[in-house]
């Protein structure tokens, strides 16, 4: 499956990537090609490229470029999902470079192979690290269904860091069916700090308790992050089938009306061009949604003018791209239906959620000319929320 920044290495051949990834950085005109090569080999499928990635995962970290390449190679091995990489990944757990350790934990999790008792012990040993590392270790235990760590992880469910405590509560809910502890994650979904909101969304998805779906739907966090967690709950086997009793909430999430989110008043800016543009570019997604609310509240002529101005300056920014598409879609702005067509046609992974907003916009704007593309996406889209959206939209347009 294509990932967000795969387009950055599309022009790099597998042969060239294999040639530079292990090279001495001092001999390269562009040492950054080393870690770009690691990302490129993550999308390869040859045994030779896999073996080279395994070698790159053990590069000496003294040189900065080798250290970054090693981190990227470890991440790429997780994407390759070959159990052949596990010995190197477990060796990486012992290194002093924390980002490499965290990448190794994540890679072991993505590979998903059953772990031996000694492997489980080695993974649990790195629980004794900084909080970001603790969280990764707990998530690995949750996603791999490792039951034996309950005594150690239980001690962390009331940790002072909510990112550690939330991961521990998700583990206890998913692996040991102790779901009551998830109650404390619900208020965290509206926390003033964006990272805490995001971690709560992730933890509720990992926890596997579908009764928490409504809370996820209204959380002021990225739609794509909420969609990932929501589909973990309603479609854990990735069948692209949502049980009927959950369809309404899943549609609400994917249509993503900003006014349906639990936004704090201070996140919503005045309906003035400068404030709206600043909010839409804010790093905090809650403030981005607040900017979208303010844009939706404008009178039609001023709104259309501002959409045009922002589009001209910032359309290539995938965040701005999404919110403009959402506003045009939700308010069925016929005058800007060209934005819906443009967004639906985007193929770069960063714009995938814009395609979801555009698909829903086809209903409100009656864009029957987009049915062929919607049919194609309903059959071939790799991201299930997009595929499911297009299936639902086609039903409404038929």
Coordinates of C-alpha atoms in Angstrom, one line a residue:
X1 CA 0.0 0.0 0.0
X2 CA 1.3 3.5 -0.9
X3 CA 2.2 5.6 2.1
X4 CA 2.2 9.3 2.5
X5 CA 5.6 10.3 1.2
X6 CA 6.3 7.5 -1.3
X7 CA 6.1 10.0 -4.1
X8 CA 9.4 11.5 -2.9
X9 CA 11.3 8.4 -3.9
X10 CA 9.4 7.5 -7.1
X11 CA 12.4 8.6 -9.3
X12 CA 14.9 6.5 -7.4
X13 CA 15.5 3.0 -8.9
X14 CA 16.0 0.0 -6.8
X15 CA 19.4 -0.6 -8.3
X16 CA 20.6 2.8 -7.4
X17 CA 19.1 2.6 -3.9
X18 CA 21.0 -0.7 -3.3
X19 CA 24.2 0.9 -4.6
X20 CA 24.2 3.9 -2.3
X21 CA 22.6 2.7 0.9
X22 CA 25.7 1.0 2.3
X23 CA 28.2 3.4 0.7
X24 CA 30.5 5.6 2.8
X25 CA 28.7 9.0 3.1
X26 CA 31.9 10.8 2.4
X27 CA 32.1 9.3 -1.0
X28 CA 28.7 10.5 -2.1
X29 CA 27.8 13.8 -3.7
X30 CA 24.5 13.7 -2.0
X31 CA 24.8 11.7 1.3
X32 CA 21.0 12.2 1.9
X33 CA 20.5 9.6 -0.9
X34 CA 21.4 7.0 1.6
X35 CA 18.3 7.4 3.7
X36 CA 16.2 8.1 0.7
X37 CA 17.4 4.7 -0.6
X38 CA 16.2 3.0 2.6
X39 CA 12.7 4.4 2.1
X40 CA 12.8 3.3 -1.6
X41 CA 13.8 -0.3 -0.7
X42 CA 10.9 -0.4 1.7
X43 CA 8.6 -0.6 -1.3
X44 CA 10.7 -3.2 -3.1
X45 CA 10.0 -6.9 -3.0
X46 CA 13.3 -8.6 -4.0
X47 CA 15.3 -10.8 -1.7
X48 CA 18.5 -8.9 -2.6
X49 CA 17.0 -5.6 -1.5
X50 CA 15.7 -7.2 1.7
X51 CA 19.2 -8.5 2.6
X52 CA 20.7 -5.1 1.9
X53 CA 18.1 -3.4 4.2
X54 CA 19.0 -5.9 6.9
X55 CA 22.7 -4.9 6.5
X56 CA 21.7 -1.2 6.6
X57 CA 19.9 -1.8 9.9
X58 CA 23.2 -2.4 11.5
X59 CA 25.2 0.5 10.1
X60 CA 27.6 2.2 12.5
X61 CA 25.7 5.2 14.0
X62 CA 28.8 7.4 14.5
X63 CA 28.2 9.2 11.2
X64 CA 25.0 11.2 11.1
X65 CA 24.0 10.0 7.6
X66 CA 24.6 6.4 8.6
X67 CA 22.6 6.9 11.8
X68 CA 19.6 8.3 10.0
X69 CA 19.9 5.6 7.3
X70 CA 19.9 2.9 9.9
X71 CA 16.7 4.3 11.4
X72 CA 15.1 4.5 8.0
X73 CA 16.2 1.0 7.1
X74 CA 14.7 -0.4 10.3
X75 CA 11.4 1.3 9.5
X76 CA 11.5 -0.1 6.0
X77 CA 12.0 -3.6 7.3
X78 CA 8.8 -3.3 9.2
X79 CA 7.1 -2.3 6.0
X80 CA 8.6 -5.3 4.2
X81 CA 7.0 -7.6 6.9
X82 CA 9.5 -10.4 6.5
X83 CA 10.3 -12.5 9.6
X84 CA 13.8 -12.8 8.1
X85 CA 14.5 -9.3 9.5
X86 CA 13.6 -10.2 13.1
X87 CA 17.1 -11.1 14.3
X88 CA 18.5 -7.8 13.2
X89 CA 15.5 -5.9 14.6
X90 CA 15.9 -7.6 18.0
X91 CA 19.6 -6.7 17.9
X92 CA 18.6 -3.1 17.3
X93 CA 16.7 -3.1 20.6
X94 CA 20.1 -3.0 22.3
X95 CA 21.4 0.1 20.6
X96 CA 21.8 3.5 22.3
X97 CA 20.0 5.5 19.6
X98 CA 16.4 5.7 20.9
X99 CA 14.7 6.5 17.6
X100 CA 16.3 3.4 16.1
X101 CA 15.0 1.4 19.1
X102 CA 11.5 2.7 18.7
X103 CA 11.6 2.0 15.0
X104 CA 12.7 -1.5 15.7
X105 CA 9.8 -2.0 18.1
X106 CA 7.4 -0.7 15.5
X107 CA 8.9 -2.9 12.8
X108 CA 8.6 -6.0 15.0
X109 CA 5.0 -5.1 15.5
X110 CA 4.3 -4.6 11.8
X111 CA 5.8 -7.9 10.9
X112 CA 3.4 -9.5 13.3
X113 CA 5.1 -12.9 13.6
X114 CA 4.5 -14.9 16.8
X115 CA 7.4 -14.3 19.2
X116 CA 9.3 -16.9 21.2
X117 CA 9.5 -16.6 25.0
X118 CA 13.0 -15.2 24.8
X119 CA 11.9 -12.7 22.2
X120 CA 9.1 -11.6 24.4
X121 CA 11.5 -11.2 27.3
X122 CA 13.8 -9.1 25.2
X123 CA 11.0 -6.8 24.1
X124 CA 9.7 -6.4 27.6
X125 CA 13.2 -5.4 28.8
X126 CA 13.1 -2.2 26.7
X127 CA 10.0 -1.1 28.6
X128 CA 12.5 0.4 31.0
X129 CA 13.2 3.5 28.9
X130 CA 11.9 7.0 28.3
X131 CA 8.2 7.5 28.0
X132 CA 8.1 7.5 24.2
X133 CA 9.8 4.1 24.3
X134 CA 7.5 2.8 27.0
X135 CA 4.5 3.7 24.9
X136 CA 6.0 1.9 21.8
X137 CA 6.7 -1.2 23.9
X138 CA 3.2 -1.3 25.3
X139 CA 1.6 -0.8 21.9
X140 CA 3.7 -3.7 20.6
X141 CA 2.3 -5.9 23.3
X142 CA -1.2 -4.8 22.6
X143 CA -1.0 -5.3 18.8
X144 CA 0.8 -8.6 19.1
X145 CA -1.6 -9.9 21.8
X146 CA 1.2 -10.8 24.2
X147 CA -0.5 -11.8 27.5
X148 CA 2.6 -12.4 29.7
X149 CA 3.4 -8.7 30.3
X150 CA 0.3 -7.9 32.4
X151 CA 2.1 -7.5 35.8
X152 CA 4.6 -5.0 34.4
X153 CA 2.1 -3.0 32.2
X154 CA -0.6 -2.9 34.8
X155 CA 1.7 -0.8 36.9
X156 CA 1.7 1.9 34.2
X157 CA -2.1 2.4 33.8
X158 CA -1.9 5.3 36.3
X159 CA 1.3 6.7 35.0
X160 CA 1.7 10.5 35.3
X161 CA 2.2 10.7 31.5
X162 CA -1.2 10.1 29.8
X163 CA 0.5 8.8 26.7
X164 CA 2.0 5.9 28.8
X165 CA -1.1 5.4 30.9
X166 CA -3.4 5.4 27.9
X167 CA -1.4 2.8 26.1
X168 CA -1.4 0.6 29.2
X169 CA -5.2 0.9 29.5
X170 CA -5.5 0.0 25.9
X171 CA -3.4 -3.1 26.5
X172 CA -5.4 -4.2 29.5
X173 CA -8.7 -3.7 27.6
X174 CA -7.6 -5.5 24.4
X175 CA -5.5 -8.3 25.8
X176 CA -7.1 -8.9 29.2
X177 CA -10.6 -7.5 28.6
X178 CA -10.3 -4.9 31.4
X179 CA -12.3 -2.2 29.6
X180 CA -13.4 0.0 32.5
X181 CA -10.1 1.8 32.5
X182 CA -10.9 3.3 29.1
X183 CA -13.3 5.7 30.7
X184 CA -10.4 8.0 31.6
X185 CA -9.4 8.3 27.9
X186 CA -12.7 9.9 26.9
X187 CA -12.1 13.4 28.4
X188 CA -8.5 13.2 27.0
X189 CA -10.1 13.4 23.5
X190 CA -10.8 17.1 24.1
X191 CA -7.5 17.8 25.9
X192 CA -6.0 21.3 25.1
X193 CA -2.8 19.5 24.0
X194 CA -3.0 18.0 20.5
X195 CA -0.6 15.1 21.2
X196 CA -2.8 13.9 24.1
X197 CA -5.9 14.0 21.9
X198 CA -4.1 12.1 19.2
X199 CA -2.8 9.4 21.5
X200 CA -6.2 8.9 23.0
X201 CA -7.6 8.3 19.5
X202 CA -4.9 5.7 18.8
X203 CA -5.3 4.0 22.2
X204 CA -9.1 3.7 21.8
X205 CA -8.5 2.0 18.4
X206 CA -6.0 -0.4 19.9
X207 CA -8.3 -1.2 22.8
X208 CA -10.9 -2.8 20.5
X209 CA -14.0 -1.6 22.4
X210 CA -16.5 -0.6 19.8
X211 CA -18.7 1.0 22.4
X212 CA -16.2 3.9 22.3
X213 CA -16.9 4.6 18.6
X214 CA -19.1 7.7 19.1
X215 CA -16.5 9.4 21.3
X216 CA -13.9 8.8 18.5
X217 CA -16.2 10.3 15.9
X218 CA -16.5 13.6 17.6
X219 CA -12.9 14.0 18.7
X220 CA -11.1 17.1 17.4
X221 CA -8.2 15.2 15.9
X222 CA -7.2 14.3 12.3
X223 CA -10.0 12.6 10.3
X224 CA -7.5 10.1 8.9
X225 CA -6.3 9.2 12.4
X226 CA -9.9 8.8 13.7
X227 CA -10.8 6.7 10.7
X228 CA -7.9 4.4 11.2
X229 CA -9.0 3.7 14.8
X230 CA -12.7 3.6 14.0
X231 CA -12.1 0.9 11.3
X232 CA -10.0 -1.0 13.7
X233 CA -13.2 -1.2 15.9
X234 CA -15.9 -1.8 13.2
X235 CA -13.9 -3.8 10.6
X236 CA -10.9 -5.4 12.3
X237 CA -10.5 -8.0 9.6
X238 CA -10.3 -5.3 6.9
X239 CA -13.1 -6.6 4.8
X240 CA -14.5 -3.1 3.9
X241 CA -17.8 -4.1 5.5
X242 CA -19.2 -1.9 8.3
X243 CA -22.0 -3.5 10.4
X244 CA -25.2 -1.7 9.8
X245 CA -25.5 -0.5 13.4
X246 CA -22.3 1.5 13.0
X247 CA -22.9 2.9 9.5
X248 CA -24.4 6.2 10.6
X249 CA -21.4 7.0 12.9
X250 CA -18.8 6.0 10.4
X251 CA -20.5 8.2 7.7
X252 CA -20.5 11.1 10.2
X253 CA -16.8 10.6 10.9
X254 CA -15.8 10.4 7.2
X255 CA -18.0 13.3 6.1
X256 CA -16.2 15.2 8.9
X257 CA -18.4 18.2 9.5
X258 CA -16.3 20.5 11.8
X259 CA -19.4 21.7 13.7
X260 CA -20.1 18.1 14.8
X261 CA -16.7 17.9 16.6
X262 CA -16.3 18.8 20.3
X263 CA -14.3 22.0 19.7
X264 CA -13.4 24.3 22.5
X265 CA -14.6 27.9 21.9
X266 CA -11.0 29.2 21.9
X267 CA -10.2 27.0 18.9
X268 CA -12.8 28.7 16.7
X269 CA -11.5 31.9 15.2
X270 CA -13.4 35.0 14.0
X271 CA -14.8 34.8 10.5
X272 CA -12.3 37.1 9.0
X273 CA -9.8 36.2 6.2
X274 CA -6.6 36.6 8.1
X275 CA -7.8 34.7 11.1
X276 CA -9.2 31.8 9.0
X277 CA -6.1 31.5 6.9
X278 CA -3.9 31.4 10.0
X279 CA -6.1 28.8 11.7
X280 CA -6.1 26.6 8.7
X281 CA -2.3 26.6 8.7
X282 CA -2.0 26.0 12.4
X283 CA -0.2 22.9 13.5
X284 CA -3.0 21.9 15.9
X285 CA -5.8 20.1 14.0
X286 CA -8.4 21.5 16.4
X287 CA -7.5 25.0 15.4
X288 CA -7.6 23.9 11.7
X289 CA -11.2 22.7 12.3
X290 CA -11.9 26.0 14.1
X291 CA -10.8 27.8 10.9
X292 CA -13.0 25.6 8.8
X293 CA -16.0 26.4 11.1
X294 CA -15.3 30.2 10.7
X295 CA -15.0 29.8 6.9
X296 CA -18.4 27.9 6.8
X297 CA -20.0 30.8 8.7
X298 CA -19.1 33.4 6.2
X299 CA -21.6 34.9 3.7
X300 CA -21.5 33.2 0.3
X301 CA -19.8 35.9 -1.7
X302 CA -17.0 36.5 0.8
X303 CA -16.6 32.8 1.4
X304 CA -16.1 32.1 -2.3
X305 CA -13.6 34.9 -2.6
X306 CA -11.6 33.7 0.3
X307 CA -11.7 30.1 -1.0
X308 CA -10.2 31.4 -4.2
X309 CA -7.5 33.4 -2.5
X310 CA -6.4 30.5 -0.2
X311 CA -6.5 28.1 -3.1
X312 CA -4.3 30.3 -5.2
X313 CA -1.7 30.5 -2.5
X314 CA -1.9 27.2 -0.7
X315 CA -3.7 24.6 -2.7
X316 CA -0.5 22.4 -2.8
X317 CA -0.6 22.2 1.0
X318 CA -2.4 18.9 1.6
X319 CA -3.9 20.3 4.9
X320 CA -5.4 23.4 3.2
X321 CA -6.4 21.2 0.3
X322 CA -8.4 19.0 2.6
X323 CA -10.3 21.8 4.4
X324 CA -11.2 23.6 1.3
X325 CA -12.6 20.4 -0.2
X326 CA -14.5 19.7 3.0
X327 CA -16.2 23.1 3.0
X328 CA -17.1 23.0 -0.7
X329 CA -18.4 19.4 -0.2
X330 CA -20.4 20.0 3.0
X331 CA -22.0 23.2 1.8
X332 CA -22.5 22.0 -1.7
X333 CA -21.0 25.1 -3.2
X334 CA -21.8 24.6 -6.9
X335 CA -19.7 27.6 -7.9
X336 CA -16.6 25.7 -6.7
X337 CA -17.5 22.2 -7.8
X338 CA -14.2 22.2 -9.9
X339 CA -12.4 21.8 -6.5
X340 CA -14.3 18.5 -5.9
X341 CA -13.3 17.2 -9.3
X342 CA -9.7 18.1 -8.8
X343 CA -9.5 16.6 -5.3
X344 CA -11.2 13.4 -6.3
X345 CA -8.6 13.0 -9.1
X346 CA -5.6 13.4 -6.8
X347 CA -3.5 10.2 -6.5
X348 CA -0.6 11.3 -4.2
X349 CA -1.1 9.6 -0.8
X350 CA -1.0 12.8 1.2
X351 CA -4.3 13.8 -0.5
X352 CA -6.2 10.6 0.2
X353 CA -8.5 12.1 2.8
X354 CA -9.3 15.0 0.4
X355 CA -10.6 12.3 -2.0
X356 CA -12.9 11.1 0.7
X357 CA -14.3 14.6 1.2
X358 CA -14.6 15.0 -2.6
X359 CA -16.5 11.7 -2.9
X360 CA -19.1 12.8 -0.4
X361 CA -19.3 16.2 -2.3
X362 CA -20.3 14.3 -5.5
X363 CA -23.6 13.5 -3.8
X364 CA -24.5 17.1 -2.7
X365 CA -23.4 18.6 -6.0
X366 CA -24.9 15.8 -8.1
X367 CA -21.6 15.2 -10.0
X368 CA -22.7 12.1 -11.9
X369 CA -19.8 12.6 -14.3
X370 CA -17.5 11.4 -11.5
X371 CA -19.3 8.0 -11.3
X372 CA -16.6 6.1 -13.4
X373 CA -13.8 7.3 -11.1
X374 CA -15.9 6.6 -8.0
X375 CA -16.5 3.0 -9.3
X376 CA -12.8 2.5 -9.9
X377 CA -12.0 3.7 -6.3
X378 CA -14.8 1.6 -4.9
X379 CA -13.1 -1.5 -6.3
X380 CA -9.4 -0.6 -6.2
X381 CA -8.7 2.0 -3.5
X382 CA -6.1 0.7 -1.1
X383 CA -7.2 2.6 2.0
X384 CA -10.4 1.1 3.2
X385 CA -12.1 4.3 4.4
X386 CA -11.8 5.7 0.9
X387 CA -13.0 2.5 -0.7
X388 CA -16.0 2.2 1.6
X389 CA -16.9 5.9 1.1
X390 CA -17.0 5.5 -2.6
X391 CA -19.2 2.4 -2.3
X392 CA -21.7 4.4 -0.2
X393 CA -21.6 7.4 -2.5
X394 CA -22.3 5.2 -5.5
X395 CA -25.4 3.9 -3.8
X396 CA -26.7 7.4 -3.2
X397 CA -25.9 8.5 -6.8
X398 CA -27.5 5.4 -8.4

